[in-house]
JSON list of C-alpha atoms in Angstrom, two decimals:
[
{"chain": "Q", "resi": 1195, "resn": "MET", "atom": "CA", "xyz": [9.99, 36.28, 60.81]},
{"chain": "Q", "resi": 1196, "resn": "ASN", "atom": "CA", "xyz": [9.58, 39.50, 58.87]},
{"chain": "Q", "resi": 1197, "resn": "ASP", "atom": "CA", "xyz": [8.09, 39.27, 55.39]},
{"chain": "Q", "resi": 1198, "resn": "GLY", "atom": "CA", "xyz": [9.22, 42.72, 54.22]},
{"chain": "Q", "resi": 1199, "resn": "PRO", "atom": "CA", "xyz": [12.16, 43.71, 52.00]},
{"chain": "Q", "resi": 1200, "resn": "ILE", "atom": "CA", "xyz": [15.65, 43.56, 53.42]},
{"chain": "Q", "resi": 1201, "resn": "GLU", "atom": "CA", "xyz": [16.95, 46.99, 54.43]},
{"chain": "Q", "resi": 1202, "resn": "GLY", "atom": "CA", "xyz": [19.18, 48.47, 51.75]},
{"chain": "Q", "resi": 1203, "resn": "THR", "atom": "CA", "xyz": [17.39, 46.82, 48.83]},
{"chain": "Q", "resi": 1204, "resn": "ASP", "atom": "CA", "xyz": [15.10, 48.50, 46.35]},
{"chain": "Q", "resi": 1205, "resn": "PRO", "atom": "CA", "xyz": [11.71, 46.73, 46.20]},
{"chain": "Q", "resi": 1206, "resn": "ALA", "atom": "CA", "xyz": [11.06, 48.37, 42.83]},
{"chain": "Q", "resi": 1207, "resn": "GLN", "atom": "CA", "xyz": [13.92, 46.37, 41.33]},
{"chain": "Q", "resi": 1208, "resn": "GLY", "atom": "CA", "xyz": [12.17, 43.08, 42.03]},
{"chain": "Q", "resi": 1209, "resn": "THR", "atom": "CA", "xyz": [12.24, 40.62, 44.85]},
{"chain": "Q", "resi": 1210, "resn": "ASN", "atom": "CA", "xyz": [14.91, 38.04, 45.45]},
{"chain": "Q", "resi": 1211, "resn": "PRO", "atom": "CA", "xyz": [13.09, 34.69, 45.75]},
{"chain": "Q", "resi": 1212, "resn": "ALA", "atom": "CA", "xyz": [15.20, 33.89, 48.80]},
{"chain": "Q", "resi": 1213, "resn": "GLN", "atom": "CA", "xyz": [13.57, 36.84, 50.55]},
{"chain": "Q", "resi": 1214, "resn": "ARG", "atom": "CA", "xyz": [10.08, 35.53, 49.78]},
{"chain": "Q", "resi": 1215, "resn": "LEU", "atom": "CA", "xyz": [10.46, 31.85, 50.52]},
{"chain": "Q", "resi": 1216, "resn": "GLU", "atom": "CA", "xyz": [7.07, 30.23, 51.00]},
{"chain": "Q", "resi": 1217, "resn": "TYR", "atom": "CA", "xyz": [7.15, 28.05, 54.07]},
{"chain": "Q", "resi": 1218, "resn": "THR", "atom": "CA", "xyz": [5.95, 24.52, 53.39]},
{"chain": "Q", "resi": 1219, "resn": "GLY", "atom": "CA", "xyz": [6.26, 23.06, 56.86]},
{"chain": "Q", "resi": 1220, "resn": "GLN", "atom": "CA", "xyz": [3.51, 21.01, 58.47]},
{"chain": "Q", "resi": 1221, "resn": "GLY", "atom": "CA", "xyz": [3.56, 23.19, 61.57]},
{"chain": "Q", "resi": 1222, "resn": "VAL", "atom": "CA", "xyz": [3.00, 21.74, 65.01]},
{"chain": "Q", "resi": 1223, "resn": "THR", "atom": "CA", "xyz": [-0.18, 20.55, 66.71]},
{"chain": "Q", "resi": 1224, "resn": "GLU", "atom": "CA", "xyz": [-1.35, 20.08, 70.27]},
{"chain": "Q", "resi": 1225, "resn": "GLU", "atom": "CA", "xyz": [-1.72, 16.38, 69.54]},
{"chain": "Q", "resi": 1226, "resn": "PHE", "atom": "CA", "xyz": [1.96, 16.15, 68.63]},
{"chain": "Q", "resi": 1227, "resn": "VAL", "atom": "CA", "xyz": [3.38, 17.99, 71.62]},
{"chain": "Q", "resi": 1228, "resn": "GLY", "atom": "CA", "xyz": [1.17, 16.38, 74.23]},
{"chain": "Q", "resi": 1229, "resn": "ALA", "atom": "CA", "xyz": [1.24, 17.51, 77.86]},
{"chain": "Q", "resi": 1230, "resn": "THR", "atom": "CA", "xyz": [4.98, 17.97, 78.49]},
{"chain": "Q", "resi": 1231, "resn": "PRO", "atom": "CA", "xyz": [7.77, 19.34, 76.28]},
{"chain": "Q", "resi": 1232, "resn": "TRP", "atom": "CA", "xyz": [10.46, 16.65, 76.64]},
{"chain": "Q", "resi": 1233, "resn": "GLU", "atom": "CA", "xyz": [9.28, 13.96, 74.24]},
{"chain": "Q", "resi": 1234, "resn": "PRO", "atom": "CA", "xyz": [8.33, 16.29, 71.34]},
{"chain": "Q", "resi": 1235, "resn": "ALA", "atom": "CA", "xyz": [11.58, 18.24, 71.81]},
{"chain": "Q", "resi": 1236, "resn": "ARG", "atom": "CA", "xyz": [13.59, 15.02, 71.76]},
{"chain": "Q", "resi": 1237, "resn": "ARG", "atom": "CA", "xyz": [11.79, 13.91, 68.60]},
{"chain": "Q", "resi": 1238, "resn": "TRP", "atom": "CA", "xyz": [12.42, 17.24, 66.85]},
{"chain": "Q", "resi": 1239, "resn": "VAL", "atom": "CA", "xyz": [16.13, 17.06, 67.66]},
{"chain": "Q", "resi": 1240, "resn": "ALA", "atom": "CA", "xyz": [16.26, 13.47, 66.39]},
{"chain": "Q", "resi": 1241, "resn": "ASP", "atom": "CA", "xyz": [14.42, 14.51, 63.22]},
{"chain": "Q", "resi": 1242, "resn": "ALA", "atom": "CA", "xyz": [16.92, 17.33, 62.64]},
{"chain": "Q", "resi": 1243, "resn": "VAL", "atom": "CA", "xyz": [19.90, 15.01, 63.11]},
{"chain": "Q", "resi": 1244, "resn": "ALA", "atom": "CA", "xyz": [18.40, 12.44, 60.72]},
{"chain": "Q", "resi": 1245, "resn": "TRP", "atom": "CA", "xyz": [17.54, 15.15, 58.19]},
{"chain": "Q", "resi": 1246, "resn": "GLY", "atom": "CA", "xyz": [21.10, 16.48, 58.38]},
{"chain": "Q", "resi": 1247, "resn": "ASP", "atom": "CA", "xyz": [22.53, 13.00, 57.82]},
{"chain": "Q", "resi": 1248, "resn": "ARG", "atom": "CA", "xyz": [20.65, 12.83, 54.51]},
{"chain": "Q", "resi": 1249, "resn": "ARG", "atom": "CA", "xyz": [22.02, 16.17, 53.24]},
{"chain": "Q", "resi": 1250, "resn": "ASP", "atom": "CA", "xyz": [25.17, 16.66, 51.18]},
{"chain": "Q", "resi": 1251, "resn": "GLU", "atom": "CA", "xyz": [26.12, 20.04, 52.67]},
{"chain": "Q", "resi": 1252, "resn": "PRO", "atom": "CA", "xyz": [27.56, 20.46, 56.19]},
{"chain": "Q", "resi": 1253, "resn": "LEU", "atom": "CA", "xyz": [24.90, 20.94, 58.85]},
{"chain": "Q", "resi": 1254, "resn": "GLU", "atom": "CA", "xyz": [24.98, 21.38, 62.63]},
{"chain": "Q", "resi": 1255, "resn": "PRO", "atom": "CA", "xyz": [21.52, 20.22, 63.72]},
{"chain": "Q", "resi": 1256, "resn": "THR", "atom": "CA", "xyz": [22.38, 20.75, 67.40]},
{"chain": "Q", "resi": 1257, "resn": "MET", "atom": "CA", "xyz": [23.69, 24.29, 67.01]},
{"chain": "Q", "resi": 1258, "resn": "LEU", "atom": "CA", "xyz": [22.17, 26.20, 69.93]},
{"chain": "Q", "resi": 1259, "resn": "HIS", "atom": "CA", "xyz": [21.98, 30.00, 69.77]},
{"chain": "Q", "resi": 1260, "resn": "VAL", "atom": "CA", "xyz": [22.47, 31.22, 73.34]},
{"chain": "Q", "resi": 1261, "resn": "ALA", "atom": "CA", "xyz": [21.61, 34.75, 74.51]},
{"chain": "Q", "resi": 1262, "resn": "THR", "atom": "CA", "xyz": [22.97, 36.28, 77.71]},
{"chain": "Q", "resi": 1263, "resn": "VAL", "atom": "CA", "xyz": [23.09, 39.75, 79.25]},
{"chain": "Q", "resi": 1264, "resn": "ASP", "atom": "CA", "xyz": [26.15, 41.42, 80.80]},
{"chain": "Q", "resi": 1265, "resn": "ALA", "atom": "CA", "xyz": [26.38, 43.60, 83.90]},
{"chain": "Q", "resi": 1266, "resn": "GLN", "atom": "CA", "xyz": [25.50, 46.72, 81.85]},
{"chain": "Q", "resi": 1267, "resn": "GLY", "atom": "CA", "xyz": [22.39, 45.07, 80.42]},
{"chain": "Q", "resi": 1268, "resn": "ARG", "atom": "CA", "xyz": [23.93, 44.58, 76.96]},
{"chain": "Q", "resi": 1269, "resn": "PRO", "atom": "CA", "xyz": [22.77, 41.37, 75.28]},
{"chain": "Q", "resi": 1270, "resn": "SER", "atom": "CA", "xyz": [25.05, 38.93, 73.48]},
{"chain": "Q", "resi": 1271, "resn": "LEU", "atom": "CA", "xyz": [24.08, 36.09, 71.17]},
{"chain": "Q", "resi": 1272, "resn": "ARG", "atom": "CA", "xyz": [26.32, 33.30, 69.94]},
{"chain": "Q", "resi": 1273, "resn": "PRO", "atom": "CA", "xyz": [26.04, 29.79, 68.48]},
{"chain": "Q", "resi": 1274, "resn": "VAL", "atom": "CA", "xyz": [27.34, 26.89, 70.57]},
{"chain": "Q", "resi": 1275, "resn": "LEU", "atom": "CA", "xyz": [26.97, 23.15, 70.14]},
{"chain": "Q", "resi": 1276, "resn": "MET", "atom": "CA", "xyz": [24.31, 21.56, 72.33]},
{"chain": "Q", "resi": 1277, "resn": "ARG", "atom": "CA", "xyz": [26.33, 18.78, 73.97]},
{"chain": "Q", "resi": 1278, "resn": "ILE", "atom": "CA", "xyz": [23.89, 18.29, 76.85]},
{"chain": "Q", "resi": 1279, "resn": "PHE", "atom": "CA", "xyz": [20.27, 17.39, 76.21]},
{"chain": "Q", "resi": 1280, "resn": "ASP", "atom": "CA", "xyz": [18.09, 15.36, 78.54]},
{"chain": "Q", "resi": 1281, "resn": "GLU", "atom": "CA", "xyz": [14.98, 15.73, 80.65]},
{"chain": "Q", "resi": 1282, "resn": "ARG", "atom": "CA", "xyz": [16.61, 18.51, 82.65]},
{"chain": "Q", "resi": 1283, "resn": "GLY", "atom": "CA", "xyz": [17.11, 20.70, 79.58]},
{"chain": "Q", "resi": 1284, "resn": "PRO", "atom": "CA", "xyz": [19.68, 21.65, 76.92]},
{"chain": "Q", "resi": 1285, "resn": "GLY", "atom": "CA", "xyz": [23.28, 22.53, 77.74]},
{"chain": "Q", "resi": 1286, "resn": "PHE", "atom": "CA", "xyz": [26.72, 23.39, 76.41]},
{"chain": "Q", "resi": 1287, "resn": "TYR", "atom": "CA", "xyz": [30.40, 23.64, 77.32]},
{"chain": "Q", "resi": 1288, "resn": "SER", "atom": "CA", "xyz": [32.72, 26.64, 77.34]},
{"chain": "Q", "resi": 1289, "resn": "HIS", "atom": "CA", "xyz": [35.55, 28.35, 79.24]},
{"chain": "Q", "resi": 1290, "resn": "LEU", "atom": "CA", "xyz": [35.07, 30.13, 82.53]},
{"chain": "Q", "resi": 1291, "resn": "GLY", "atom": "CA", "xyz": [36.89, 33.14, 81.05]},
{"chain": "Q", "resi": 1292, "resn": "SER", "atom": "CA", "xyz": [34.55, 33.48, 78.07]},
{"chain": "Q", "resi": 1293, "resn": "ARG", "atom": "CA", "xyz": [32.07, 36.30, 77.63]},
{"chain": "Q", "resi": 1294, "resn": "LYS", "atom": "CA", "xyz": [29.14, 33.95, 78.09]},
{"chain": "Q", "resi": 1295, "resn": "ALA", "atom": "CA", "xyz": [30.60, 32.64, 81.36]},
{"chain": "Q", "resi": 1296, "resn": "ASP", "atom": "CA", "xyz": [31.19, 36.21, 82.60]},
{"chain": "Q", "resi": 1297, "resn": "ASP", "atom": "CA", "xyz": [27.59, 37.09, 81.74]},
{"chain": "Q", "resi": 1298, "resn": "LEU", "atom": "CA", "xyz": [26.17, 33.99, 83.41]},
{"chain": "Q", "resi": 1299, "resn": "ALA", "atom": "CA", "xyz": [28.17, 34.61, 86.56]},
{"chain": "Q", "resi": 1300, "resn": "GLY", "atom": "CA", "xyz": [26.37, 37.92, 86.96]},
{"chain": "Q", "resi": 1301, "resn": "ASN", "atom": "CA", "xyz": [22.96, 36.95, 85.55]},
{"chain": "Q", "resi": 1302, "resn": "ALA", "atom": "CA", "xyz": [22.12, 33.30, 85.07]},
{"chain": "Q", "resi": 1303, "resn": "ARG", "atom": "CA", "xyz": [18.95, 34.03, 83.10]},
{"chain": "Q", "resi": 1304, "resn": "VAL", "atom": "CA", "xyz": [19.36, 32.81, 79.54]},
{"chain": "Q", "resi": 1305, "resn": "ALA", "atom": "CA", "xyz": [17.46, 32.26, 76.29]},
{"chain": "Q", "resi": 1306, "resn": "ALA", "atom": "CA", "xyz": [18.43, 29.73, 73.65]},
{"chain": "Q", "resi": 1307, "resn": "SER", "atom": "CA", "xyz": [17.11, 28.49, 70.31]},
{"chain": "Q", "resi": 1308, "resn": "LEU", "atom": "CA", "xyz": [17.56, 25.57, 67.97]},
{"chain": "Q", "resi": 1309, "resn": "VAL", "atom": "CA", "xyz": [16.74, 26.75, 64.43]},
{"chain": "Q", "resi": 1310, "resn": "TRP", "atom": "CA", "xyz": [16.18, 24.33, 61.54]},
{"chain": "Q", "resi": 1311, "resn": "PRO", "atom": "CA", "xyz": [15.32, 26.40, 58.44]},
{"chain": "Q", "resi": 1312, "resn": "GLY", "atom": "CA", "xyz": [15.10, 23.39, 56.14]},
{"chain": "Q", "resi": 1313, "resn": "LEU", "atom": "CA", "xyz": [12.44, 21.84, 58.37]},
{"chain": "Q", "resi": 1314, "resn": "PHE", "atom": "CA", "xyz": [10.65, 25.15, 59.03]},
{"chain": "Q", "resi": 1315, "resn": "ARG", "atom": "CA", "xyz": [11.03, 24.55, 62.75]},
{"chain": "Q", "resi": 1316, "resn": "CYS", "atom": "CA", "xyz": [12.44, 26.38, 65.77]},
{"chain": "Q", "resi": 1317, "resn": "LEU", "atom": "CA", "xyz": [12.65, 25.28, 69.39]},
{"chain": "Q", "resi": 1318, "resn": "HIS", "atom": "CA", "xyz": [13.06, 28.10, 71.91]},
{"chain": "Q", "resi": 1319, "resn": "PHE", "atom": "CA", "xyz": [14.10, 27.81, 75.56]},
{"chain": "Q", "resi": 1320, "resn": "ARG", "atom": "CA", "xyz": [14.08, 30.35, 78.38]},
{"chain": "Q", "resi": 1321, "resn": "GLY", "atom": "CA", "xyz": [15.35, 29.63, 81.85]},
{"chain": "Q", "resi": 1322, "resn": "THR", "atom": "CA", "xyz": [18.27, 29.69, 84.26]},
{"chain": "Q", "resi": 1323, "resn": "ALA", "atom": "CA", "xyz": [21.75, 28.32, 83.54]},
{"chain": "Q", "resi": 1324, "resn": "HIS", "atom": "CA", "xyz": [23.34, 26.01, 86.11]},
{"chain": "Q", "resi": 1325, "resn": "ARG", "atom": "CA", "xyz": [26.87, 24.65, 86.13]},
{"chain": "Q", "resi": 1326, "resn": "ALA", "atom": "CA", "xyz": [27.13, 21.01, 85.14]},
{"chain": "Q", "resi": 1327, "resn": "ALA", "atom": "CA", "xyz": [28.59, 18.60, 87.68]},
{"chain": "Q", "resi": 1328, "resn": "ASP", "atom": "CA", "xyz": [32.33, 17.93, 87.53]},
{"chain": "Q", "resi": 1329, "resn": "ASP", "atom": "CA", "xyz": [31.87, 14.27, 86.59]},
{"chain": "Q", "resi": 1330, "resn": "VAL", "atom": "CA", "xyz": [29.62, 15.27, 83.68]},
{"chain": "Q", "resi": 1331, "resn": "VAL", "atom": "CA", "xyz": [32.26, 17.70, 82.38]},
{"chain": "Q", "resi": 1332, "resn": "GLU", "atom": "CA", "xyz": [35.04, 15.13, 82.82]},
{"chain": "Q", "resi": 1333, "resn": "ARG", "atom": "CA", "xyz": [33.08, 12.47, 80.97]},
{"chain": "Q", "resi": 1334, "resn": "TYR", "atom": "CA", "xyz": [32.43, 14.83, 78.06]},
{"chain": "Q", "resi": 1335, "resn": "TRP", "atom": "CA", "xyz": [36.07, 15.93, 78.00]},
{"chain": "Q", "resi": 1336, "resn": "SER", "atom": "CA", "xyz": [37.27, 12.33, 77.75]},
{"chain": "Q", "resi": 1337, "resn": "GLN", "atom": "CA", "xyz": [35.14, 11.87, 74.61]},
{"chain": "Q", "resi": 1338, "resn": "ARG", "atom": "CA", "xyz": [36.19, 15.14, 72.96]},
{"chain": "Q", "resi": 1339, "resn": "PRO", "atom": "CA", "xyz": [38.46, 14.73, 69.88]},
{"chain": "Q", "resi": 1340, "resn": "TYR", "atom": "CA", "xyz": [42.16, 15.36, 70.44]},
{"chain": "Q", "resi": 1341, "resn": "GLY", "atom": "CA", "xyz": [42.32, 18.50, 68.30]},
{"chain": "Q", "resi": 1342, "resn": "ALA", "atom": "CA", "xyz": [39.32, 19.99, 70.07]},
{"chain": "Q", "resi": 1343, "resn": "GLN", "atom": "CA", "xyz": [40.94, 19.24, 73.43]},
{"chain": "Q", "resi": 1344, "resn": "ILE", "atom": "CA", "xyz": [44.14, 20.99, 72.37]},
{"chain": "Q", "resi": 1345, "resn": "SER", "atom": "CA", "xyz": [42.18, 24.01, 71.14]},
{"chain": "Q", "resi": 1346, "resn": "ALA", "atom": "CA", "xyz": [40.46, 24.26, 74.52]},
{"chain": "Q", "resi": 1347, "resn": "VAL", "atom": "CA", "xyz": [43.81, 24.06, 76.31]},
{"chain": "Q", "resi": 1348, "resn": "ALA", "atom": "CA", "xyz": [45.42, 26.64, 74.04]},
{"chain": "Q", "resi": 1349, "resn": "SER", "atom": "CA", "xyz": [42.63, 29.20, 73.89]},
{"chain": "Q", "resi": 1350, "resn": "HIS", "atom": "CA", "xyz": [41.78, 31.83, 76.49]},
{"chain": "Q", "resi": 1351, "resn": "GLN", "atom": "CA", "xyz": [38.33, 32.25, 75.00]},
{"chain": "Q", "resi": 1352, "resn": "SER", "atom": "CA", "xyz": [37.06, 35.77, 74.29]},
{"chain": "Q", "resi": 1353, "resn": "ARG", "atom": "CA", "xyz": [40.39, 37.33, 75.30]},
{"chain": "Q", "resi": 1354, "resn": "PRO", "atom": "CA", "xyz": [42.34, 39.48, 72.78]},
{"chain": "Q", "resi": 1355, "resn": "ILE", "atom": "CA", "xyz": [45.23, 38.01, 70.80]},
{"chain": "Q", "resi": 1356, "resn": "ALA", "atom": "CA", "xyz": [47.58, 39.61, 68.26]},
{"chain": "Q", "resi": 1357, "resn": "ASP", "atom": "CA", "xyz": [46.73, 37.68, 65.10]},
{"chain": "Q", "resi": 1358, "resn": "ARG", "atom": "CA", "xyz": [45.97, 34.27, 63.57]},
{"chain": "Q", "resi": 1359, "resn": "ALA", "atom": "CA", "xyz": [49.62, 33.27, 63.77]},
{"chain": "Q", "resi": 1360, "resn": "ALA", "atom": "CA", "xyz": [49.53, 33.73, 67.53]},
{"chain": "Q", "resi": 1361, "resn": "VAL", "atom": "CA", "xyz": [46.47, 31.49, 67.74]},
{"chain": "Q", "resi": 1362, "resn": "GLU", "atom": "CA", "xyz": [48.22, 28.76, 65.79]},
{"chain": "Q", "resi": 1363, "resn": "ASP", "atom": "CA", "xyz": [51.41, 29.17, 67.83]},
{"chain": "Q", "resi": 1364, "resn": "ALA", "atom": "CA", "xyz": [49.45, 28.66, 71.05]},
{"chain": "Q", "resi": 1365, "resn": "PHE", "atom": "CA", "xyz": [47.90, 25.53, 69.57]},
{"chain": "Q", "resi": 1366, "resn": "GLY", "atom": "CA", "xyz": [51.35, 24.22, 68.65]},
{"chain": "Q", "resi": 1367, "resn": "VAL", "atom": "CA", "xyz": [52.68, 24.82, 72.16]},
{"chain": "Q", "resi": 1368, "resn": "ALA", "atom": "CA", "xyz": [49.73, 23.00, 73.69]},
{"chain": "Q", "resi": 1369, "resn": "ALA", "atom": "CA", "xyz": [50.06, 20.10, 71.24]},
{"chain": "Q", "resi": 1370, "resn": "ALA", "atom": "CA", "xyz": [53.77, 19.76, 72.04]},
{"chain": "Q", "resi": 1371, "resn": "ALA", "atom": "CA", "xyz": [52.98, 19.65, 75.75]},
{"chain": "Q", "resi": 1372, "resn": "HIS", "atom": "CA", "xyz": [50.30, 17.00, 75.23]},
{"chain": "Q", "resi": 1373, "resn": "PRO", "atom": "CA", "xyz": [51.28, 14.67, 72.35]},
{"chain": "Q", "resi": 1374, "resn": "GLU", "atom": "CA", "xyz": [48.52, 12.83, 70.55]},
{"chain": "Q", "resi": 1375, "resn": "GLY", "atom": "CA", "xyz": [47.88, 9.42, 72.04]},
{"chain": "Q", "resi": 1376, "resn": "GLU", "atom": "CA", "xyz": [48.45, 10.61, 75.60]},
{"chain": "Q", "resi": 1377, "resn": "PRO", "atom": "CA", "xyz": [45.62, 11.83, 77.87]},
{"chain": "Q", "resi": 1378, "resn": "VAL", "atom": "CA", "xyz": [45.03, 15.58, 77.73]},
{"chain": "Q", "resi": 1379, "resn": "PRO", "atom": "CA", "xyz": [44.20, 16.89, 81.23]},
{"chain": "Q", "resi": 1380, "resn": "LEU", "atom": "CA", "xyz": [40.92, 18.71, 81.67]},
{"chain": "Q", "resi": 1381, "resn": "PRO", "atom": "CA", "xyz": [41.69, 22.45, 81.87]},
{"chain": "Q", "resi": 1382, "resn": "PRO", "atom": "CA", "xyz": [40.60, 24.00, 85.17]},
{"chain": "Q", "resi": 1383, "resn": "ASP", "atom": "CA", "xyz": [38.67, 26.71, 83.31]},
{"chain": "Q", "resi": 1384, "resn": "PHE", "atom": "CA", "xyz": [36.62, 24.33, 81.13]},
{"chain": "Q", "resi": 1385, "resn": "ALA", "atom": "CA", "xyz": [33.02, 23.97, 82.32]},
{"chain": "Q", "resi": 1386, "resn": "GLY", "atom": "CA", "xyz": [29.52, 23.01, 81.31]},
{"chain": "Q", "resi": 1387, "resn": "TRP", "atom": "CA", "xyz": [26.09, 24.57, 81.81]},
{"chain": "Q", "resi": 1388, "resn": "TRP", "atom": "CA", "xyz": [22.57, 23.22, 81.43]},
{"chain": "Q", "resi": 1389, "resn": "ILE", "atom": "CA", "xyz": [19.46, 25.36, 81.16]},
{"chain": "Q", "resi": 1390, "resn": "ASP", "atom": "CA", "xyz": [16.72, 24.76, 83.71]},
{"chain": "Q", "resi": 1391, "resn": "CYS", "atom": "CA", "xyz": [13.84, 25.83, 81.49]},
{"chain": "Q", "resi": 1392, "resn": "ASP", "atom": "CA", "xyz": [10.77, 27.70, 82.64]},
{"chain": "Q", "resi": 1393, "resn": "GLU", "atom": "CA", "xyz": [9.48, 28.15, 79.08]},
{"chain": "Q", "resi": 1394, "resn": "VAL", "atom": "CA", "xyz": [9.75, 26.03, 75.92]},
{"chain": "Q", "resi": 1395, "resn": "GLU", "atom": "CA", "xyz": [8.25, 27.11, 72.59]},
{"chain": "Q", "resi": 1396, "resn": "PHE", "atom": "CA", "xyz": [7.66, 24.94, 69.53]},
{"chain": "Q", "resi": 1397, "resn": "TRP", "atom": "CA", "xyz": [7.55, 27.07, 66.36]},
{"chain": "Q", "resi": 1398, "resn": "GLY", "atom": "CA", "xyz": [6.38, 25.50, 63.12]},
{"chain": "Q", "resi": 1399, "resn": "GLY", "atom": "CA", "xyz": [6.45, 27.51, 59.90]},
{"chain": "Q", "resi": 1400, "resn": "ARG", "atom": "CA", "xyz": [3.42, 27.35, 57.62]},
{"chain": "Q", "resi": 1401, "resn": "ALA", "atom": "CA", "xyz": [2.27, 28.90, 54.34]},
{"chain": "Q", "resi": 1402, "resn": "ASP", "atom": "CA", "xyz": [1.14, 32.54, 54.26]},
{"chain": "Q", "resi": 1403, "resn": "ARG", "atom": "CA", "xyz": [3.14, 33.21, 57.45]},
{"chain": "Q", "resi": 1404, "resn": "LEU", "atom": "CA", "xyz": [0.31, 31.60, 59.44]},
{"chain": "Q", "resi": 1405, "resn": "HIS", "atom": "CA", "xyz": [2.76, 29.79, 61.68]},
{"chain": "Q", "resi": 1406, "resn": "ASP", "atom": "CA", "xyz": [2.09, 27.56, 64.66]},
{"chain": "Q", "resi": 1407, "resn": "ARG", "atom": "CA", "xyz": [3.45, 28.52, 68.08]},
{"chain": "Q", "resi": 1408, "resn": "ILE", "atom": "CA", "xyz": [2.83, 26.27, 71.06]},
{"chain": "Q", "resi": 1409, "resn": "VAL", "atom": "CA", "xyz": [4.38, 27.36, 74.36]},
{"chain": "Q", "resi": 1410, "resn": "PHE", "atom": "CA", "xyz": [4.93, 25.39, 77.56]},
{"chain": "Q", "resi": 1411, "resn": "ARG", "atom": "CA", "xyz": [5.27, 27.46, 80.75]},
{"chain": "Q", "resi": 1412, "resn": "ARG", "atom": "CA", "xyz": [6.41, 25.93, 84.00]},
{"chain": "Q", "resi": 1413, "resn": "ILE", "atom": "CA", "xyz": [3.90, 25.92, 86.86]},
{"chain": "Q", "resi": 1414, "resn": "GLY", "atom": "CA", "xyz": [5.78, 23.66, 89.28]},
{"chain": "Q", "resi": 1415, "resn": "ALA", "atom": "CA", "xyz": [9.10, 22.02, 90.10]},
{"chain": "Q", "resi": 1416, "resn": "GLY", "atom": "CA", "xyz": [10.27, 19.21, 87.84]},
{"chain": "Q", "resi": 1417, "resn": "THR", "atom": "CA", "xyz": [11.91, 18.31, 84.56]},
{"chain": "Q", "resi": 1418, "resn": "LEU", "atom": "CA", "xyz": [10.83, 18.69, 80.94]},
{"chain": "Q", "resi": 1419, "resn": "ALA", "atom": "CA", "xyz": [9.23, 15.24, 81.23]},
{"chain": "Q", "resi": 1420, "resn": "ASP", "atom": "CA", "xyz": [7.24, 15.91, 84.40]},
{"chain": "Q", "resi": 1421, "resn": "PRO", "atom": "CA", "xyz": [3.59, 17.11, 84.42]},
{"chain": "Q", "resi": 1422, "resn": "VAL", "atom": "CA", "xyz": [4.49, 20.59, 85.67]},
{"chain": "Q", "resi": 1423, "resn": "TRP", "atom": "CA", "xyz": [3.69, 22.59, 82.54]},
{"chain": "Q", "resi": 1424, "resn": "ASP", "atom": "CA", "xyz": [0.88, 24.77, 81.30]},
{"chain": "Q", "resi": 1425, "resn": "ARG", "atom": "CA", "xyz": [0.46, 24.60, 77.52]},
{"chain": "Q", "resi": 1426, "resn": "VAL", "atom": "CA", "xyz": [-0.87, 27.47, 75.43]},
{"chain": "Q", "resi": 1427, "resn": "ARG", "atom": "CA", "xyz": [-1.07, 28.28, 71.73]},
{"chain": "Q", "resi": 1428, "resn": "VAL", "atom": "CA", "xyz": [-0.04, 31.84, 70.89]},
{"chain": "Q", "resi": 1429, "resn": "GLN", "atom": "CA", "xyz": [-0.68, 33.76, 67.71]},
{"chain": "Q", "resi": 1430, "resn": "PRO", "atom": "CA", "xyz": [1.96, 33.84, 64.95]}
]
């Protein structure tokens, strides 16, 4: 994270305290992370969820920022909700017509991050995206709230539409076709992906920008819980 002034501001006019926040995190140690990334990653996600539950303001502790690259090499970054997280890696759901799905169809390499500013922690993943099995997608769909199901039916994600009224009209048409209380069929273009990680980084913010960064790099086949990782500390 850059410590300098934000572009467009005049440093001579003083510094906004929000631009000079002193990080008070406890960082991350080799003793905490151990030999494989799964258990410490699981604990950090659980900590973030518990921390969010204690806050008054809305918080999405499992918001995953996913980066992809299109056929022209142009990167895209967007937040999604991490609805898959187990020993295989993190994952998410989307439409097959979305920009992220188009990108992944051409280049399955992906980077993703969980960022928890209030905890001075980040968890970074790099790897390859794989489609989730049909039964996994169907199980998730059956647990999705009705309104979110209708939105997924109504929306052709990432495709142009005239205005907000057209969005709401499409929602109304889908809701009329699938009244609340009746099962909403899984759309054929709704899918899930999980990230088979080859690198996992634990970032812990500390005072004086002397942060901790501990990186796991895959050296063999296996899951996040298997002993197939080389661990290294890198400089902040």
